[in-house]
Coordinates of C-alpha atoms and ligand atoms in Angstrom, one line a residue:
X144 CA 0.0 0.0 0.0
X145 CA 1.7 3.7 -0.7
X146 CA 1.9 5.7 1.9
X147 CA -0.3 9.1 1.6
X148 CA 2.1 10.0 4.1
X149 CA 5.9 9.5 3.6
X150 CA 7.2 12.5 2.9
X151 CA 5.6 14.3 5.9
X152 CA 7.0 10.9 8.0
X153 CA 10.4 11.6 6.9
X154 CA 9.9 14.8 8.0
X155 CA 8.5 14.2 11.2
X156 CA 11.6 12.1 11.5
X157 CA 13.9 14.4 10.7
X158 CA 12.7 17.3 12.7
X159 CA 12.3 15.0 15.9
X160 CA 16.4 14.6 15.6
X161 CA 16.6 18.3 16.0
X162 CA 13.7 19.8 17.6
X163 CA 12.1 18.0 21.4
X164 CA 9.6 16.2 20.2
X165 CA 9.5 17.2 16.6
X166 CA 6.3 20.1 16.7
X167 CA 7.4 23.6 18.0
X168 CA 3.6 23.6 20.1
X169 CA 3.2 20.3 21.7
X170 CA -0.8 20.5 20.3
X171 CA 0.1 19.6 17.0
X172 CA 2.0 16.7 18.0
X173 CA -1.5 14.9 18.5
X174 CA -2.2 14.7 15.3
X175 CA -3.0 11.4 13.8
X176 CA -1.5 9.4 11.9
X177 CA 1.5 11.9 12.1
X178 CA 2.1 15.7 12.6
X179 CA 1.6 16.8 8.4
X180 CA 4.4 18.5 7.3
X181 CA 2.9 21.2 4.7
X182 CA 4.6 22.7 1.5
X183 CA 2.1 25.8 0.7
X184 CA -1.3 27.7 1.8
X185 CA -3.8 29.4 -0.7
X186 CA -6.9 30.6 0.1
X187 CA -8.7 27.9 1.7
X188 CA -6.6 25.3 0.5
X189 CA -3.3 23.6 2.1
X190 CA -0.7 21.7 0.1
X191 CA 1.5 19.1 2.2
X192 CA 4.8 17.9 1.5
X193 CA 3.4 14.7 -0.1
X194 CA 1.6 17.2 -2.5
X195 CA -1.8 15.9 -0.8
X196 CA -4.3 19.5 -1.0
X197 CA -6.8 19.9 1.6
X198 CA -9.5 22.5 2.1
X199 CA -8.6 23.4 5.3
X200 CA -10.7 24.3 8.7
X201 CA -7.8 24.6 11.2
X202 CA -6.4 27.7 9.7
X203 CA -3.4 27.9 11.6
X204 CA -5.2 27.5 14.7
X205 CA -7.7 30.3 13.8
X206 CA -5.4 33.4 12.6
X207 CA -6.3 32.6 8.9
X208 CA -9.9 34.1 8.8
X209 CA -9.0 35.7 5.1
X210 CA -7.2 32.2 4.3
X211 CA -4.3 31.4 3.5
X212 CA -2.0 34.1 1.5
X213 CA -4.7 37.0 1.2
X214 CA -3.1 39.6 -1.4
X215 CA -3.9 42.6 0.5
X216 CA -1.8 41.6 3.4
X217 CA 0.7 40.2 1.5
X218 CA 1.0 43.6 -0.9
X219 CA 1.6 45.4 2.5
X220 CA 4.4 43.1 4.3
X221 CA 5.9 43.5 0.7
X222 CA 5.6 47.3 1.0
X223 CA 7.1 47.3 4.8
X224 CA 9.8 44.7 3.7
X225 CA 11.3 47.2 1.3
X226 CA 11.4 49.6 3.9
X227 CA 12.7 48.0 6.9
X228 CA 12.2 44.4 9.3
X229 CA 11.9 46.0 12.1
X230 CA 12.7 49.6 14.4
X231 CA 12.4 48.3 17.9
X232 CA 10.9 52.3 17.7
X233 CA 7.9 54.2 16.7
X234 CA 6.7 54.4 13.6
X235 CA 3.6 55.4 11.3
X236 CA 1.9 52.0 10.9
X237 CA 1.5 51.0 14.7
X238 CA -0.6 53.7 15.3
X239 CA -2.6 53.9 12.1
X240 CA -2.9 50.3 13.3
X241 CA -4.2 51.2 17.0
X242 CA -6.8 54.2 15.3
X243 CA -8.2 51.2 13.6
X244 CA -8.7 48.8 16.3
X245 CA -10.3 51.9 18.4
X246 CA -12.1 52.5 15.4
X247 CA -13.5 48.9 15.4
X248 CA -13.8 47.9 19.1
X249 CA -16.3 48.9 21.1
X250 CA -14.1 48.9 24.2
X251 CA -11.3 50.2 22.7
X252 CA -10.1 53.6 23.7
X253 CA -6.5 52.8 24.1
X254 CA -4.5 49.6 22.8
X255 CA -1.5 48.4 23.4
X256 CA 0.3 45.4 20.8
X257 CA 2.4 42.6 21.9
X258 CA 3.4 39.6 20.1
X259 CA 1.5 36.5 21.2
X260 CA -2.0 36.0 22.7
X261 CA -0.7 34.7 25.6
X262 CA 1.7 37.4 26.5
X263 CA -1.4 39.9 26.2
X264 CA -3.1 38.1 28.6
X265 CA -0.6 38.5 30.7
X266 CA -0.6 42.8 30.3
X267 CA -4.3 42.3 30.6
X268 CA -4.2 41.2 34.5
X269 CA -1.0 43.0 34.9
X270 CA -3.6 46.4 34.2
X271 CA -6.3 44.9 35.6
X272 CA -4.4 44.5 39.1
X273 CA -2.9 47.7 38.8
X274 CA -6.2 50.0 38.3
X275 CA -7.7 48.1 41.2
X276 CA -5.1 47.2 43.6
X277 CA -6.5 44.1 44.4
X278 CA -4.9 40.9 43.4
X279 CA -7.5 37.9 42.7
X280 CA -8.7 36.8 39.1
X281 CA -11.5 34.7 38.6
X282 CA -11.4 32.9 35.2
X283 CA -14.2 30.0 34.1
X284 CA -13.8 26.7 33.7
X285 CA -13.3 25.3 30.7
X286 CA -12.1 28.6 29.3
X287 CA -8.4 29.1 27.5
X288 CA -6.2 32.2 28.1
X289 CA -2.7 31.0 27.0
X290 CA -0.2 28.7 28.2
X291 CA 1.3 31.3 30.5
X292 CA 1.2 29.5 34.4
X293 CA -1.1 31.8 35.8
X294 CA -3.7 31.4 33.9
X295 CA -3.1 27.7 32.6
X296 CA -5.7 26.1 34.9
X297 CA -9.3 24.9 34.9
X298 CA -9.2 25.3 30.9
X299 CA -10.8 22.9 28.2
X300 CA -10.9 19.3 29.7
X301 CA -9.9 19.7 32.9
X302 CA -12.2 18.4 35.9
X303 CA -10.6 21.5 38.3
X304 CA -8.2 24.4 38.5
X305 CA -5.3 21.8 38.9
X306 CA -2.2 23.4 36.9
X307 CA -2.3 22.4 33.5
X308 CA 1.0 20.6 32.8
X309 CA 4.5 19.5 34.8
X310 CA 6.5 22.4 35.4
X311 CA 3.8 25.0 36.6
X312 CA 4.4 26.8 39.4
X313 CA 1.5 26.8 41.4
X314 CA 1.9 29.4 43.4
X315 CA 1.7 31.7 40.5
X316 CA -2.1 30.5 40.1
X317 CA -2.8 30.8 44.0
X318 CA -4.7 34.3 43.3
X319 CA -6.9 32.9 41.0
X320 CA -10.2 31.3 41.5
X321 CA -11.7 29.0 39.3
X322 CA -15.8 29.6 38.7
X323 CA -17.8 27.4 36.6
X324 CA -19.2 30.0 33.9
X325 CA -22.6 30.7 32.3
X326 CA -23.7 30.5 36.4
X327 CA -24.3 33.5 37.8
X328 CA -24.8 32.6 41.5
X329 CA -21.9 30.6 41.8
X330 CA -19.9 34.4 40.1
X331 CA -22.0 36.0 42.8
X332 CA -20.8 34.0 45.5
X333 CA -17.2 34.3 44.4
X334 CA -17.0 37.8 43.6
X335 CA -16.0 40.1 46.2
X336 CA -14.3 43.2 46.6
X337 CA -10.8 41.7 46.5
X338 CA -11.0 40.7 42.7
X339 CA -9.2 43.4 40.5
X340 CA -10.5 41.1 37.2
X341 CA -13.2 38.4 35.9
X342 CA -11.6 37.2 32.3
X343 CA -13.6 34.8 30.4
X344 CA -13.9 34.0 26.5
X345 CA -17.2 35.6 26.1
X346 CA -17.8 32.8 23.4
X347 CA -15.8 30.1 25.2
X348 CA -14.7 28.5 21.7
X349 CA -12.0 26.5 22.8
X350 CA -13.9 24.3 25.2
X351 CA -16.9 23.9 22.7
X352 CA -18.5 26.9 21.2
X353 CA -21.0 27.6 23.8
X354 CA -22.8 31.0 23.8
X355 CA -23.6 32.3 27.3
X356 CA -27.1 32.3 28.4
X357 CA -29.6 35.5 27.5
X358 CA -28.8 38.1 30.3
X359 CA -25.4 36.1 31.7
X360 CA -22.9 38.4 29.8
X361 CA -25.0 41.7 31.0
X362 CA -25.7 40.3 34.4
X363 CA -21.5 39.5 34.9
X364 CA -21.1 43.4 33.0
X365 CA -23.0 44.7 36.3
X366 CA -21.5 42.3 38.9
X367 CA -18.6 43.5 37.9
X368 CA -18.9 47.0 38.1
X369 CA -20.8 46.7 41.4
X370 CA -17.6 45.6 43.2
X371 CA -14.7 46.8 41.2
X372 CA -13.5 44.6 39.2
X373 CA -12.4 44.8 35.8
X374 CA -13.8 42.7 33.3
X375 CA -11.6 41.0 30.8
X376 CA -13.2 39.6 27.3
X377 CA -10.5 36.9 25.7
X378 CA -10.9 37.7 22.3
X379 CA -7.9 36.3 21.1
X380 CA -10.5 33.6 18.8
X381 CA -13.7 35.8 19.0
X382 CA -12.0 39.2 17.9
X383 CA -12.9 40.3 14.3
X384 CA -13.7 36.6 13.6
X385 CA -17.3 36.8 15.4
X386 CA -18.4 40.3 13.9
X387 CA -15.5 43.2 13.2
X388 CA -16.0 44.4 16.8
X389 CA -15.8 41.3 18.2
X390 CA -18.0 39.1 20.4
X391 CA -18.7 42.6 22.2
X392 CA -20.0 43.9 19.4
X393 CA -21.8 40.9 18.5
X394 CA -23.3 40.7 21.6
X395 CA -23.4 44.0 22.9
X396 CA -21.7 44.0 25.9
X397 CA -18.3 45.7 26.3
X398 CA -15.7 44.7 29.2
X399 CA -13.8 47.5 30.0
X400 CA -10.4 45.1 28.6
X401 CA -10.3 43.0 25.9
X402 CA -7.5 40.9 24.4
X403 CA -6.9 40.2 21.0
X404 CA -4.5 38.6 18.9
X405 CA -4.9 35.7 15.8
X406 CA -7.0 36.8 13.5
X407 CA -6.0 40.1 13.9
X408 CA -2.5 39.3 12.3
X409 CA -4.0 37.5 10.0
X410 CA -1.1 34.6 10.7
X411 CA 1.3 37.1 11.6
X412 CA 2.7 37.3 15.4
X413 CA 0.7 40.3 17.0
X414 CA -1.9 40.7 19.7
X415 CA -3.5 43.8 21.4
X416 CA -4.8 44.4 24.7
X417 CA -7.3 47.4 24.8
X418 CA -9.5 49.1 26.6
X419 CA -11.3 52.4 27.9
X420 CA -8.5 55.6 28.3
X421 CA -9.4 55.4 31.9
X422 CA -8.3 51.7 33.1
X423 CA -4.9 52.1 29.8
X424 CA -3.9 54.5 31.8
X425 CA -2.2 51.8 33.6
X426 CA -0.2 51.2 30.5
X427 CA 0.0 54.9 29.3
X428 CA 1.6 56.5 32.8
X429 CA 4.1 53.8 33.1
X430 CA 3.0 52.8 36.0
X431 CA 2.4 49.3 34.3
X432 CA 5.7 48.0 32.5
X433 CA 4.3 47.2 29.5
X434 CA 7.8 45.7 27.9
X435 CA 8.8 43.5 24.5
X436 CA 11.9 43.7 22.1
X437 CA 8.9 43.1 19.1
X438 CA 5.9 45.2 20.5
X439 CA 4.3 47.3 17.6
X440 CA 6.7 45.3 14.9
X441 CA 6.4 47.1 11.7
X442 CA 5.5 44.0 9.7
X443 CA 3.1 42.6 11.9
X444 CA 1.7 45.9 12.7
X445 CA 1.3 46.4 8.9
X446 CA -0.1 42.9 8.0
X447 CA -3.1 43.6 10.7
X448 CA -3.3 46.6 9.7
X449 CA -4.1 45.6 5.8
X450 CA -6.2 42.4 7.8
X451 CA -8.1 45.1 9.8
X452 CA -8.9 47.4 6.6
X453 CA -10.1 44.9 4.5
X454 CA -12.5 43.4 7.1
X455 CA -13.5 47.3 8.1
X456 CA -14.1 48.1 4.0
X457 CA -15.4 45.0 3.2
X458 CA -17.9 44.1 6.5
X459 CA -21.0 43.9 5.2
X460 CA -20.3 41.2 2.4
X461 CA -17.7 39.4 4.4
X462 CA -19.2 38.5 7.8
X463 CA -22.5 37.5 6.2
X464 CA -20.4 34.8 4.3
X465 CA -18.2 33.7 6.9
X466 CA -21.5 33.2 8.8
X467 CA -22.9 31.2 5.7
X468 CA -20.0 29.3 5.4
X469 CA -19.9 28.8 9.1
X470 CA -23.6 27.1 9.1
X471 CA -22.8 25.3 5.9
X472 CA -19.8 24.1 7.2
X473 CA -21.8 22.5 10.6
X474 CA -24.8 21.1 8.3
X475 CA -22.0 19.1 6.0
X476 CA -20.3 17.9 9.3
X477 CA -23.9 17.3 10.9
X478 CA -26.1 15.6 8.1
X479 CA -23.0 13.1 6.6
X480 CA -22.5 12.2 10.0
X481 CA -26.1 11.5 10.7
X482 CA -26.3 9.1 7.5
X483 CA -23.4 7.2 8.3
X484 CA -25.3 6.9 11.5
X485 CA -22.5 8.3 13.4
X486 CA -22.8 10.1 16.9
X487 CA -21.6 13.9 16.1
X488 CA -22.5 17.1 17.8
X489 CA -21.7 20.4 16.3
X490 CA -22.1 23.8 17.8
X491 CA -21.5 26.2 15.8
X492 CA -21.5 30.4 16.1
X493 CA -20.5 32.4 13.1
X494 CA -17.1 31.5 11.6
X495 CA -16.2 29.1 14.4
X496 CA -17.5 25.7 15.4
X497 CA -16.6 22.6 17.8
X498 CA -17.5 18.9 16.9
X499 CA -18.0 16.3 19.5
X500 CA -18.3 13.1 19.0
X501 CA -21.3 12.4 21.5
X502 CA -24.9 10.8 21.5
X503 CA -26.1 14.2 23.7
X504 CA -26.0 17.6 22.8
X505 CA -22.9 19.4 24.3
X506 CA -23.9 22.7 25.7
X507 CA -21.5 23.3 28.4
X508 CA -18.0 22.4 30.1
X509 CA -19.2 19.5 32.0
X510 CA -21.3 17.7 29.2
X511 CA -17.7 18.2 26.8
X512 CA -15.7 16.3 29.5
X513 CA -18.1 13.0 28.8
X514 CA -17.7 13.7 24.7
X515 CA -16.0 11.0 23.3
X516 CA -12.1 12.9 22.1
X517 CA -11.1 9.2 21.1
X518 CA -13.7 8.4 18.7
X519 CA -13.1 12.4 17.4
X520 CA -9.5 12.5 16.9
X521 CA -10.2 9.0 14.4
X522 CA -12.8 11.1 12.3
X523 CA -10.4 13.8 11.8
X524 CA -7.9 10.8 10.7
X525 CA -10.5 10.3 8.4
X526 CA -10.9 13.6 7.6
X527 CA -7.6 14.4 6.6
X528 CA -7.3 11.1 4.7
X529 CA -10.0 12.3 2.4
X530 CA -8.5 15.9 2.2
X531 CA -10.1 17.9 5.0
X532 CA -7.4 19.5 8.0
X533 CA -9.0 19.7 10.9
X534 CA -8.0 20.3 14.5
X535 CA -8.1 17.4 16.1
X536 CA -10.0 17.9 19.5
X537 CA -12.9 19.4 17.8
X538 CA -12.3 23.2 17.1
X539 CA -13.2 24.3 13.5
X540 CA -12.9 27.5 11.7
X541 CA -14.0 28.8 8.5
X542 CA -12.1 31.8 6.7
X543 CA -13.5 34.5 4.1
X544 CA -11.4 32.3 1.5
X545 CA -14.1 29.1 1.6
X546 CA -16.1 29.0 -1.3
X547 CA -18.9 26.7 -2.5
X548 CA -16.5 24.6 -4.7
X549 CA -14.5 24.2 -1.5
X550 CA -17.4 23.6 0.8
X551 CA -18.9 21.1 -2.1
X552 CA -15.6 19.1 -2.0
X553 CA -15.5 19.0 1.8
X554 CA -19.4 17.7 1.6
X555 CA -18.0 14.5 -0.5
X556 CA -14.7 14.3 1.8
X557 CA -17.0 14.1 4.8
X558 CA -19.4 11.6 3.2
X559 CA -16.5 9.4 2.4
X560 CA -14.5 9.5 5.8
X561 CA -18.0 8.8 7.7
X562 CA -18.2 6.1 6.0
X563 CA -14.8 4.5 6.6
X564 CA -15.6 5.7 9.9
X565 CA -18.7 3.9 10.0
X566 CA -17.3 0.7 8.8
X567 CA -14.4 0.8 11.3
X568 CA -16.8 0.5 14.0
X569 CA -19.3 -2.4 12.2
X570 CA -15.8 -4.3 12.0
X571 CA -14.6 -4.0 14.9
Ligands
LIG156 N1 -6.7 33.1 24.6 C1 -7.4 32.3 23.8 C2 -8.9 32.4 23.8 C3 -6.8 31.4 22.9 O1 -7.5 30.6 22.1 C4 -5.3 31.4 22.8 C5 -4.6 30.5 21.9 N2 -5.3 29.4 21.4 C6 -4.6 32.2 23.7 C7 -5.3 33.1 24.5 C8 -3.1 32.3 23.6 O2 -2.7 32.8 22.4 P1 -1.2 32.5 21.9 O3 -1.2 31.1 21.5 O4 -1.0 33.5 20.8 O5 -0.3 32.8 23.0

């Protein structure tokens, strides 16, 4: 039998001689039958190394929401390239680049860039503590801020706030408490007037895609204020991919931070933290070190910036057909797996989505931890085996670039790797 795969396992091979483990985020070292090793990205489409093409619905773990390569933002990182790499200074772009995120984000006032989502989060609480002089965060269960330690508890199938992986210090999560979410007595009995910040995702897509009940968001936006705290929306996946504001704007309610990152550099490294003038302050007095050797990078700054215009100039044909090809994308995943009779659960919200393999409906944290990741990560074997990249634990994402010939081949890719699915689990 030829292997669909060799040239990514020589690959995989190779790289493990040099780099721990072989993948440079230990997530994409879970995916089966081997980490895919790919050539080239074009709209929605992914060449590996094999020369295999796949329409793709990881999109680099969500930045791609334009797709792979999109010309505008390429014609600008050529422009800055001729220019210069980088000042490690100020310069024109970064803040035509902030004017456009406070011209897009409700919350936004003030912004701040750093490099990775993770290390916003971080300038987020750092803020947060500062304008309140109070020390404990409470985050949500389920929910995903980064892989920095003090956040890097209670997220996406974990059972507690137990630190995520070897090597956390736990001490540096001891001022955080760990609420479930979409619960308001259980915020209520939690919140008190030593917590500087409440961060959640306000769509938590990384546990599942589960929108928060009507009133929870507005009912936490006035718990909040009532005893201090600041209130933190992660927007590192919702942020321009839910509406161009946001899943503030989308669901009108505005935290007085918010944290973006992904699809704002449409794949290049660059997140923001922003917020009212009043709580940046923080940042803008210096009384909060806001520090990094790549903050404000002149071709980041001008990719997002190119990202940002496009989505801003282009909204109202754009986010109506991510949202199509969001909902199109769930009804393929839903209706092929419902003739191979096989058990899949899909919610989906605009351009983002989260399979589970699971007999029930999945609608919160609890009812994803008895989803069956096993059965899941074999379907998106399937998946890819038929030319369709998925992440593995369930997340999907749709980008601008997905048209019906793609979503047409990714119907008949579906259909076939239910099926092998299906027969899998008659043989066996
Ligand atoms: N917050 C959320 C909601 C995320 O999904 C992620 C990354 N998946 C992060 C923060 C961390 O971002 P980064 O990987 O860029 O550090």
């Amino acid at each position: 039998m030829t292997d669909r795969y060799s040239a990514s396992r020589a690959q995989h091979e190779r790289a493990r001689r040099s780099i721990a483990g072989g993948v440079t985020s230990a997530i994409r070292g879970t995916q089966r039958p081997i980490p895919v090793a790919f050539a080239q990205g074009r709209g929605a489409r992914l060449t590996d190394l094999d020369g295999n093409e796949y329409v793709d619905y990881a999109l680099a773990y969500g930045p791609l929401l334009l797709g792979h390569s999109p010309e505008p933002v390429l014609a600008a990182v050529r422009g800055q390239l001729s220019k210069a790499i980088a000042f490690g200074a100020s310069h024109r772009v970064e803040a035509e680049l902030a004017e456009a995120v406070c011209r897009t984000v409700p919350c936004a006032e003030r912004c701040v860039f750093s490099t990775s989502g993770s290390e916003a989060i971080a300038v987020a609480l750092r803020i947060a503590r500062s304008a309140t002089a109070r020390t404990r965060v409470v985050k949500f269960l389920g929910h995903f801020h980064g892989w920095l330690d003090p956040l890097a508890v209670g997220g996406p199938g974990a059972a507690d706030g137990s630190p995520a992986t070897a090597g956390q210090d736990p001490a540096a999560s001891a001022s955080v408490t760990v609420c479930p979410w979409n619960d308001l007595e259980a915020l209520e009995r939690t919140l008190g007037d030593d917590v500087a910040a409440v961060i959640m995702e306000p769509v938590p897509v990384n546990g599942g895609c589960f929108l928060p009940e009507p009133g929870y968001l507005e009912a936490v936006r006035a718990l909040t204020r009532r005893v201090g705290a600041i209130l933190i929306f992660d927007e590192v996946i919702t942020g321009f991919r839910l509406a161009l504001g946001g899943a503030q704007e989308r669901l009108g309610v505005v935290p007085d931070l918010a944290v973006f990152a992904k699809a704002l550099g449409a794949g290049f490294p660059i997140s923001a933290v922003c917020g009212s003038a009043e709580v940046m302050e923080e940042a803008a007095s210096g009384r909060v070190a806001h520090l990094g050797t790549m903050n404000g990078n002149p071709v980041s700054t001008s990719a997002a910036l190119a990202a940002v215009g496009e989505l801003e100039r282009r909204a109202d044909e754009l986010y109506p057909l991510l949202e199509a090809a969001g909902s199109a994308l769930a009804d393929i995943l839903r209706s092929e797996a419902a003739a191979a009779g096989l058990p899949l659960v899909v919610n989906q919200f605009g351009a983002a989505a989260y399979a589970f393999w699971s007999d029930a409906p999945v609608d919160s944290h609890l009812e994803a931890l008895e989803a069956d990741g096993e059965s899941y990560r074999e379907l998106a074997r399937a998946l890819l085996d038929e030319g369709v990249h998925v992440i593995p634990r369930g997340l999907l994402y749709v980008s601008t670039a997905h048209t019906e010939t793609d979503l047409e081949t990714t119907r008949e890719a579906v259909r076939r790797a239910c099926a092998r699915v299906s027969a899998g689990l008659a043989r066996a």
